[in-house]
Short mmCIF file of C-alpha atoms in Angstrom, two decimals:
data_model
loop_
_atom_site.label_atom_id
_atom_site.label_comp_id
_atom_site.label_asym_id
_atom_site.label_seq_id
_atom_site.Cartn_x
_atom_site.Cartn_y
_atom_site.Cartn_z
CA MET I 24 0.11 0.90 6.99
CA ILE I 25 1.95 -1.69 4.92
CA ILE I 26 4.04 -4.26 6.81
CA ALA I 27 6.54 -6.29 4.76
CA ILE I 28 8.01 -9.52 6.15
CA ASP I 29 10.66 -11.19 3.99
CA GLY I 30 13.08 -14.07 4.38
CA PRO I 31 14.04 -17.54 3.17
CA ALA I 32 11.91 -20.67 3.36
CA GLY I 33 11.29 -21.92 6.89
CA ALA I 34 12.30 -18.72 8.68
CA GLY I 35 8.79 -18.33 10.05
CA LYS I 36 7.47 -15.67 7.68
CA SER I 37 3.98 -17.01 7.07
CA THR I 38 3.09 -17.94 10.64
CA THR I 39 4.56 -14.74 12.03
CA ALA I 40 2.89 -12.56 9.40
CA ARG I 41 -0.48 -14.24 9.89
CA ARG I 42 -0.41 -13.88 13.68
CA VAL I 43 0.88 -10.31 13.61
CA ALA I 44 -1.96 -9.47 11.22
CA GLU I 45 -4.45 -11.09 13.63
CA ARG I 46 -3.18 -9.02 16.57
CA LEU I 47 -3.39 -5.81 14.55
CA GLY I 48 -6.75 -6.60 12.98
CA TYR I 49 -5.27 -6.43 9.47
CA PRO I 50 -5.63 -8.86 6.57
CA TYR I 51 -2.64 -11.01 5.64
CA LEU I 52 -1.52 -11.47 2.03
CA ASP I 53 0.69 -14.53 1.56
CA THR I 54 2.38 -13.65 -1.73
CA GLY I 55 4.09 -17.03 -1.83
CA ALA I 56 0.65 -18.61 -2.10
CA MET I 57 0.11 -16.66 -5.30
CA TYR I 58 3.31 -18.08 -6.82
CA ARG I 59 2.34 -21.54 -5.64
CA ALA I 60 -1.08 -21.23 -7.25
CA LEU I 61 0.41 -20.30 -10.60
CA ALA I 62 2.91 -23.14 -10.22
CA LEU I 63 0.09 -25.62 -9.56
CA ALA I 64 -1.80 -24.38 -12.61
CA LEU I 65 1.25 -24.77 -14.83
CA LEU I 66 2.14 -28.20 -13.41
CA ARG I 67 -1.36 -29.38 -14.25
CA GLN I 68 -0.85 -28.23 -17.83
CA ASP I 69 2.65 -29.68 -18.17
CA PRO I 70 4.49 -31.48 -15.31
CA THR I 71 7.84 -30.78 -16.99
CA LEU I 72 7.25 -27.03 -16.85
CA ASP I 73 8.52 -26.53 -20.35
CA PRO I 74 9.00 -22.73 -20.50
CA GLU I 75 7.28 -22.22 -23.84
CA ARG I 76 4.19 -24.30 -23.01
CA ALA I 77 4.07 -22.82 -19.51
CA ARG I 78 4.13 -19.27 -20.82
CA GLU I 79 1.26 -20.03 -23.18
CA ALA I 80 -0.75 -21.53 -20.31
CA LEU I 81 0.06 -18.59 -18.05
CA ALA I 82 -2.06 -16.25 -20.13
CA ARG I 83 -5.13 -18.47 -19.57
CA VAL I 84 -4.82 -18.89 -15.80
CA GLN I 85 -7.38 -17.03 -13.71
CA LEU I 86 -6.00 -16.42 -10.23
CA ARG I 87 -7.95 -14.84 -7.39
CA VAL I 88 -7.29 -14.40 -3.67
CA ALA I 89 -9.84 -13.43 -1.05
CA TRP I 90 -9.75 -12.48 2.62
CA ASP I 91 -12.50 -14.63 4.08
CA ASN I 92 -13.31 -14.58 7.80
CA GLY I 93 -9.71 -14.04 8.82
CA ARG I 94 -8.26 -16.49 6.32
CA LEU I 95 -6.62 -16.11 2.93
CA ARG I 96 -8.24 -18.27 0.27
CA VAL I 97 -6.70 -18.91 -3.14
CA PHE I 98 -8.68 -19.78 -6.27
CA LEU I 99 -7.64 -21.07 -9.69
CA ASP I 100 -10.28 -20.77 -12.35
CA GLY I 101 -12.89 -20.72 -9.57
CA GLU I 102 -11.46 -23.78 -7.76
CA ASP I 103 -10.36 -23.34 -4.14
CA VAL I 104 -6.73 -24.54 -4.10
CA THR I 105 -5.80 -23.11 -0.68
CA GLU I 106 -4.69 -26.56 0.56
CA ALA I 107 -3.64 -28.10 -2.76
CA ILE I 108 -0.76 -25.63 -3.18
CA ARG I 109 0.98 -26.75 0.02
CA THR I 110 3.10 -29.64 -1.28
CA PRO I 111 6.88 -29.94 -1.77
CA GLU I 112 6.38 -30.42 -5.51
CA VAL I 113 4.42 -27.19 -5.84
CA SER I 114 6.96 -25.39 -3.64
CA GLN I 115 9.85 -26.39 -5.90
CA ALA I 116 7.88 -25.47 -9.01
CA ALA I 117 7.01 -22.10 -7.48
CA SER I 118 10.70 -21.38 -6.89
CA ARG I 119 11.44 -22.26 -10.50
CA ILE I 120 8.75 -20.14 -12.13
CA SER I 121 9.38 -17.23 -9.76
CA ALA I 122 12.55 -16.54 -11.74
CA TRP I 123 10.53 -15.97 -14.93
CA PRO I 124 10.11 -12.23 -15.61
CA GLU I 125 6.57 -12.60 -16.96
CA VAL I 126 5.43 -14.45 -13.84
CA ARG I 127 6.92 -11.83 -11.53
CA ALA I 128 5.50 -8.98 -13.62
CA ARG I 129 2.00 -10.43 -13.46
CA LEU I 130 2.06 -11.09 -9.73
CA LEU I 131 3.84 -7.84 -8.88
CA ALA I 132 0.94 -5.86 -10.31
CA GLU I 133 -1.60 -8.05 -8.51
CA GLN I 134 0.22 -7.86 -5.17
CA ARG I 135 0.47 -4.08 -5.31
CA ARG I 136 -3.18 -3.72 -6.27
CA ILE I 137 -4.44 -6.05 -3.54
CA GLY I 138 -2.06 -4.71 -0.88
CA ARG I 139 -3.06 -1.10 -1.45
CA ALA I 140 -6.76 -1.93 -1.62
CA TRP I 141 -6.68 -3.94 1.62
CA ALA I 142 -4.55 -1.33 3.41
CA GLN I 143 -7.10 1.32 2.50
CA GLN I 144 -10.07 -0.85 3.43
CA TYR I 145 -8.74 -2.24 6.72
CA GLY I 146 -6.26 0.45 7.78
CA GLY I 147 -3.27 -1.80 7.16
CA VAL I 148 -2.06 -5.03 5.60
CA VAL I 149 0.69 -7.56 6.33
CA LEU I 150 2.49 -9.20 3.40
CA ASP I 151 5.20 -11.82 3.45
CA GLY I 152 7.45 -13.13 0.71
CA ARG I 153 10.98 -12.72 -0.59
CA ASP I 154 10.89 -9.33 -2.27
CA ILE I 155 8.12 -7.40 -0.52
CA GLY I 156 10.37 -4.80 1.08
CA THR I 157 12.72 -4.54 -1.88
CA VAL I 158 10.43 -4.69 -4.94
CA VAL I 159 6.72 -4.98 -4.21
CA PHE I 160 6.45 -2.31 -1.52
CA PRO I 161 9.82 -0.58 -1.05
CA GLU I 162 7.84 2.23 0.58
CA ALA I 163 6.42 -0.07 3.30
CA GLU I 164 6.30 1.58 6.72
CA VAL I 165 7.65 -1.54 8.45
CA LYS I 166 10.13 -3.99 6.92
CA VAL I 167 11.35 -7.12 8.68
CA PHE I 168 13.77 -9.71 7.32
CA LEU I 169 13.60 -13.06 9.12
CA VAL I 170 16.56 -15.44 9.09
CA ALA I 171 17.29 -18.78 10.80
CA ASP I 172 19.77 -21.64 10.71
CA PRO I 173 19.06 -23.93 7.70
CA GLU I 174 18.74 -27.09 9.83
CA GLU I 175 16.25 -25.39 12.13
CA ARG I 176 14.31 -24.19 9.11
CA ALA I 177 14.28 -27.75 7.75
CA ARG I 178 12.95 -29.12 11.05
CA ARG I 179 10.18 -26.53 11.03
CA ARG I 180 9.21 -27.33 7.47
CA GLN I 181 9.26 -31.07 8.22
CA ARG I 182 6.86 -30.54 11.14
CA GLU I 183 4.62 -28.40 8.95
CA LEU I 184 4.48 -31.12 6.30
CA ALA I 185 3.80 -33.79 8.94
CA GLU I 186 0.82 -31.78 10.19
CA ARG I 187 -0.57 -32.07 6.67
CA GLY I 188 0.01 -35.81 6.63
CA GLN I 189 3.18 -35.66 4.51
CA GLU I 190 6.07 -37.62 6.05
CA VAL I 191 9.32 -36.42 4.48
CA PRO I 192 12.86 -37.29 5.74
CA LEU I 193 14.71 -34.39 7.33
CA GLU I 194 17.66 -34.81 4.94
CA GLN I 195 15.34 -34.37 1.96
CA VAL I 196 13.68 -31.30 3.48
CA LEU I 197 17.07 -29.74 4.23
CA ALA I 198 18.27 -30.38 0.68
CA GLU I 199 15.13 -28.75 -0.70
CA ILE I 200 15.57 -25.77 1.65
CA LEU I 201 19.16 -25.23 0.50
CA GLN I 202 18.19 -25.63 -3.15
CA ARG I 203 15.39 -23.10 -2.70
CA ASP I 204 17.79 -20.67 -1.00
CA ALA I 205 20.21 -20.88 -3.92
CA GLN I 206 17.47 -20.42 -6.50
CA ASP I 207 15.96 -17.45 -4.68
CA GLN I 208 19.27 -15.70 -4.03
CA GLN I 209 20.74 -16.24 -7.49
CA ARG I 210 17.79 -15.44 -9.73
CA ALA I 211 18.27 -12.44 -11.99
CA VAL I 212 14.87 -10.88 -11.26
CA ALA I 213 14.09 -9.68 -7.70
CA PRO I 214 16.50 -11.99 -5.84
CA LEU I 215 16.02 -12.71 -2.16
CA ARG I 216 17.85 -10.06 -0.15
CA LYS I 217 17.39 -7.87 2.89
CA ALA I 218 16.19 -4.32 2.19
CA ASP I 219 18.66 -1.70 3.38
CA ASP I 220 16.15 -0.30 5.87
CA ALA I 221 14.72 -3.64 7.05
CA VAL I 222 15.14 -4.92 10.60
CA GLU I 223 16.80 -8.36 10.59
CA LEU I 224 15.45 -10.86 13.11
CA ASP I 225 17.18 -14.21 13.69
CA THR I 226 14.44 -16.66 14.67
CA THR I 227 16.63 -19.75 15.18
CA SER I 228 16.18 -19.82 18.95
CA LEU I 229 12.88 -17.93 19.13
CA SER I 230 9.46 -19.43 19.63
CA ILE I 231 6.66 -18.36 17.34
CA ASP I 232 5.18 -16.30 20.17
CA GLU I 233 8.52 -14.50 20.60
CA GLN I 234 8.82 -13.85 16.87
CA VAL I 235 5.31 -12.44 16.73
CA GLN I 236 5.91 -10.24 19.76
CA ARG I 237 9.15 -8.78 18.33
CA VAL I 238 7.50 -7.89 15.03
CA TYR I 239 4.37 -6.59 16.76
CA GLU I 240 6.51 -4.28 18.91
CA LEU I 241 8.27 -2.94 15.80
CA VAL I 242 4.92 -2.16 14.22
CA ARG I 243 3.54 -0.46 17.32
CA GLU I 244 6.68 1.65 17.67
CA ARG I 245 6.40 2.70 14.04
CA GLN I 246 2.74 3.58 14.55
CA ARG I 247 3.62 5.76 17.54
CA ARG I 248 6.29 7.61 15.57
CA LEU I 249 3.94 8.20 12.66
CA HIS I 250 1.32 9.73 14.96
CA VAL I 251 3.66 12.04 16.86
#
């Protein structure tokens, strides 16, 4: 079973996907982490992200993800960058390069390969991102699209950054959230949108436990229907 969870930044995709995967005993593939890893690699080569230099560097980047004791680990050229990719600068760079067709083509192939391999190995896989149910796995058995009020999403992201020791003003986080929304929705390749057959879930007033339970129930119901 392939479970696709999409939505904008701060809607709760990653936490919900990770905890749903834990309850089901499935691995969790954070596709956003893959974009972040490439963004970090390209920023290290050229902080301005000049398209021509970045595209040349892209061909040399070795990206690998692994499911290790219930945790996704991300490696660049053998270096574990699982924590290093979680900064606002990398997030903004990831949004920028995600609009490049060559970046999306490379990661699309990787996401499909890993998702199918893990689903076969573990019986299922949970993926989250912005185009999982529309582009990466349009055939996914379960598709959920999470939404939430922008200010609530900004507060969540601010708390997440604070837990990592990064103190960022709420106004700045909100501005970055809105900028990311615009970039994701307006890009020409695989824009952020809800799949026609996805279930939309507004998480503004839901706790993480409630979000997880709603998605878990959708999955279990789908499993029952498939086994009838």
